[in-house]
Short mmCIF file of C-alpha atoms in Angstrom, two decimals:
data_model
loop_
_atom_site.label_atom_id
_atom_site.label_comp_id
_atom_site.label_asym_id
_atom_site.label_seq_id
_atom_site.Cartn_x
_atom_site.Cartn_y
_atom_site.Cartn_z
CA MET A 1 38.62 84.38 0.25
CA LYS A 2 37.09 84.01 3.72
CA LYS A 3 34.72 81.34 2.42
CA ILE A 4 37.62 79.39 0.91
CA ALA A 5 39.60 79.58 4.15
CA LEU A 6 36.57 78.43 6.13
CA THR A 7 36.02 75.49 3.77
CA LEU A 8 39.65 74.43 4.03
CA SER A 9 39.45 74.62 7.82
CA LEU A 10 36.40 72.37 7.83
CA VAL A 11 38.09 69.85 5.54
CA ILE A 12 41.17 69.78 7.76
CA PHE A 13 38.97 69.33 10.84
CA VAL A 14 37.14 66.39 9.28
CA LEU A 15 40.38 64.70 8.26
CA VAL A 16 41.91 65.12 11.69
CA SER A 17 38.76 63.93 13.46
CA CYS A 18 39.05 60.56 11.73
CA GLU A 19 42.11 59.81 13.83
CA LYS A 20 42.90 60.14 17.50
CA LYS A 21 46.16 60.41 19.35
CA GLY A 22 46.99 58.01 22.12
CA ASN A 23 48.48 59.17 25.41
CA ASN A 24 51.93 58.51 24.02
CA GLY A 25 51.37 60.45 20.80
CA LYS A 26 50.85 57.37 18.64
CA THR A 27 48.17 57.56 15.98
CA VAL A 28 45.16 55.27 16.14
CA GLY A 29 43.03 55.16 13.03
CA GLU A 30 39.28 55.44 12.87
CA THR A 31 37.43 52.49 14.38
CA LYS A 32 35.48 50.57 11.76
CA GLU A 33 32.98 47.72 12.01
CA ALA A 34 33.02 44.64 9.81
CA HIS A 35 30.46 41.87 9.35
CA VAL A 36 31.33 38.42 8.00
CA GLU A 37 28.72 35.69 7.57
CA ALA A 38 30.86 32.66 8.31
CA THR A 39 28.12 30.17 9.19
CA SER A 40 29.78 27.20 7.49
CA SER A 41 32.56 25.40 9.33
CA THR A 42 34.10 24.29 6.01
CA THR A 43 34.22 27.67 4.23
CA TRP A 44 36.84 30.34 4.83
CA HIS A 45 36.05 34.02 4.26
CA TYR A 46 39.23 35.94 3.41
CA PHE A 47 39.17 39.51 4.72
CA SER A 48 41.27 42.57 3.89
CA PHE A 49 41.63 45.29 6.54
CA GLU A 50 42.68 47.83 3.92
CA ASN A 51 39.51 47.28 1.88
CA ASN A 52 37.29 46.60 4.91
CA GLY A 53 35.68 43.65 3.18
CA VAL A 54 35.80 40.02 2.17
CA THR A 55 38.14 39.44 -0.77
CA GLY A 56 36.64 36.02 -1.50
CA THR A 57 35.86 32.59 -0.09
CA GLY A 58 37.44 29.15 -0.25
CA GLU A 59 36.51 25.69 0.95
CA GLU A 60 38.60 23.76 3.43
CA ASN A 61 40.31 21.52 0.91
CA GLU A 62 43.75 21.15 -0.61
CA THR A 63 42.96 22.94 -3.86
CA ASP A 64 41.32 26.04 -2.38
CA ASN A 65 43.86 26.28 0.44
CA ALA A 66 46.74 26.17 -2.03
CA ALA A 67 45.15 28.95 -4.08
CA TRP A 68 44.59 31.26 -1.13
CA PHE A 69 47.93 30.50 0.51
CA GLY A 70 49.53 31.87 -2.66
CA ARG A 71 47.79 35.25 -2.39
CA ASP A 72 48.70 38.39 -0.47
CA ASP A 73 45.40 40.30 -0.81
CA TRP A 74 43.95 39.06 2.51
CA ASP A 75 44.96 39.56 6.12
CA ILE A 76 42.69 37.25 8.11
CA ALA A 77 40.17 34.54 7.25
CA ILE A 78 37.19 33.42 9.31
CA SER A 79 35.44 30.05 9.32
CA ARG A 80 32.74 29.83 11.99
CA TYR A 81 34.85 30.62 15.09
CA SER A 82 38.29 29.77 13.67
CA ILE A 83 40.67 32.40 12.31
CA ARG A 84 43.57 32.31 9.88
CA THR A 85 46.23 34.92 9.41
CA ASN A 86 48.28 35.23 6.23
CA SER A 87 51.35 33.72 7.86
CA GLY A 88 53.25 30.58 8.71
CA SER A 89 51.72 27.45 7.22
CA ALA A 90 48.91 29.55 5.70
CA THR A 91 51.20 31.13 3.11
CA THR A 92 53.44 29.81 0.36
CA ILE A 93 54.72 33.26 -0.63
CA ASN A 94 56.21 34.24 2.74
CA SER A 95 53.44 36.65 3.73
CA ARG A 96 54.13 38.19 7.12
CA GLY A 97 50.78 38.28 8.89
CA GLY A 98 50.29 37.07 12.44
CA VAL A 99 48.41 37.69 15.65
CA TYR A 100 49.15 38.91 19.15
CA THR A 101 46.69 38.11 21.94
CA TYR A 102 46.11 40.45 24.89
CA ASP A 103 45.12 39.34 28.36
CA GLU A 104 41.48 39.40 29.45
CA GLU A 105 41.87 42.69 31.29
CA THR A 106 42.96 44.73 28.26
CA THR A 107 40.24 46.80 26.61
CA PHE A 108 40.00 47.78 22.96
CA SER A 109 40.05 51.52 23.69
CA SER A 110 43.15 51.30 25.89
CA ILE A 111 45.39 50.08 23.05
CA THR A 112 47.20 52.96 21.39
CA GLU A 113 50.39 51.32 20.18
CA VAL A 114 51.96 47.98 19.41
CA PRO A 115 53.93 46.77 22.46
CA ALA A 116 57.68 47.02 21.97
CA ASP A 117 58.31 43.41 22.94
CA VAL A 118 55.35 41.93 21.07
CA GLU A 119 55.72 38.49 19.50
CA PHE A 120 53.28 37.60 16.74
CA SER A 121 52.28 33.97 16.37
CA SER A 122 51.92 32.38 12.94
CA ASP A 123 49.42 29.84 11.64
CA GLU A 124 50.14 26.18 12.26
CA PRO A 125 48.42 22.84 11.55
CA VAL A 126 46.03 21.99 14.39
CA THR A 127 44.70 18.45 14.78
CA THR A 128 41.36 17.84 16.50
CA SER A 129 39.39 14.68 17.24
CA GLY A 130 35.66 14.25 16.78
CA HIS A 131 32.93 11.80 15.85
CA GLY A 132 34.24 11.70 12.28
CA GLY A 133 37.82 10.94 13.34
CA THR A 134 40.74 13.34 13.39
CA THR A 135 41.09 16.40 11.18
CA THR A 136 44.02 18.75 10.68
CA THR A 137 43.37 22.41 9.87
CA ILE A 138 45.83 25.22 9.37
CA LYS A 139 44.78 28.17 11.50
CA SER A 140 45.93 30.69 14.08
CA ALA A 141 45.63 30.67 17.85
CA ALA A 142 43.00 33.43 17.66
CA THR A 143 39.28 32.65 17.82
CA VAL A 144 36.12 34.64 17.26
CA ILE A 145 34.71 33.48 20.60
CA VAL A 146 35.97 31.53 23.61
CA PHE A 147 34.19 28.46 24.92
CA GLN A 148 33.64 28.20 28.66
CA THR A 149 35.37 25.08 29.97
CA ASN A 150 35.16 22.74 32.94
CA GLU A 151 38.03 22.28 35.40
CA ASP A 152 39.44 19.45 33.27
CA GLY A 153 39.55 21.69 30.20
CA SER A 154 36.55 20.15 28.44
CA ARG A 155 33.84 22.41 27.05
CA VAL A 156 30.77 23.14 29.10
CA MET A 157 27.75 21.60 27.33
CA PRO A 158 25.61 23.01 25.96
CA PRO A 159 28.25 25.51 24.81
CA VAL A 160 28.63 28.76 26.70
CA TYR A 161 30.21 31.50 24.60
CA LEU A 162 32.54 34.08 26.13
CA GLN A 163 34.00 37.14 24.44
CA ALA A 164 37.41 36.62 22.92
CA PRO A 165 40.26 38.86 24.08
CA VAL A 166 41.45 41.83 22.06
CA TYR A 167 43.91 40.95 19.30
CA ILE A 168 46.46 42.77 17.19
CA PHE A 169 46.65 41.36 13.68
CA ARG A 170 49.61 42.13 11.43
CA SER A 171 48.84 42.67 7.76
CA ALA A 172 49.99 40.24 5.09
CA ASP A 173 52.82 42.56 4.03
CA GLY A 174 54.00 42.83 7.63
CA GLU A 175 53.83 46.62 7.61
CA LYS A 176 50.49 47.46 9.24
CA TYR A 177 48.88 46.57 12.55
CA PHE A 178 45.20 46.44 13.49
CA LYS A 179 43.62 46.04 16.90
CA VAL A 180 40.49 43.89 16.71
CA LEU A 181 37.61 43.17 19.08
CA PHE A 182 35.05 40.56 18.08
CA THR A 183 31.66 41.83 19.21
CA GLN A 184 29.20 39.28 17.80
CA TYR A 185 29.18 35.57 17.03
CA GLN A 186 25.45 34.85 16.80
CA ASN A 187 22.61 36.81 15.22
CA ASP A 188 19.29 37.62 16.91
CA GLU A 189 18.01 34.13 16.05
CA SER A 190 21.04 32.56 17.82
CA VAL A 191 22.50 31.32 14.53
CA SER A 192 26.26 30.93 14.93
CA GLY A 193 28.77 32.32 12.46
CA HIS A 194 27.31 35.81 12.07
CA VAL A 195 30.52 37.55 13.03
CA LYS A 196 30.97 41.24 13.72
CA PHE A 197 34.14 42.96 14.85
CA ASP A 198 35.58 46.41 15.45
CA PHE A 199 39.05 47.22 14.16
CA ALA A 200 41.39 50.18 13.94
CA GLU A 201 44.85 50.62 12.51
CA ILE A 202 47.66 51.37 14.95
CA GLU A 203 50.66 53.32 13.69
#
């Protein structure tokens, strides 16, 4: 009987140790690390927080976008440094994802709850100009990295990459919240699109 009690105690300890309580008593889930190889700027990698993995990929075209915008089994998608959430113009089934961006001073570890007055932004069409003309892409305001800019707002060249702020992403069903810190954009060979991030559920 003593051995059984001891075993149960150990099991309970392990389960409890996977979570930590914030200063306000809120529960923050175990921090996990994810890796997404999003080296192509025309391919989206659709990621599920619940499954901690990529659900599938789709090209940036009307057919693939329509297929993925009709699914609720992904929460965010990554293409190079761009991010989608399952929300707004990126859903045709009224999924309720979204993103909230913290200021530069907020650290990942300091976040223990979703702010009471938080407003989540949804994906919208964004038009950019380049050598090939203008392109319109549906995506969120969040990015994997931040480019250093000049005083006039133009990018410093060659590009200088800065760490993106901490985000809270809302799940596609609108019922779960995950704090996310992107920790890597390039691999050891300086190849862009090798994305790593830490995330934890906030209850």
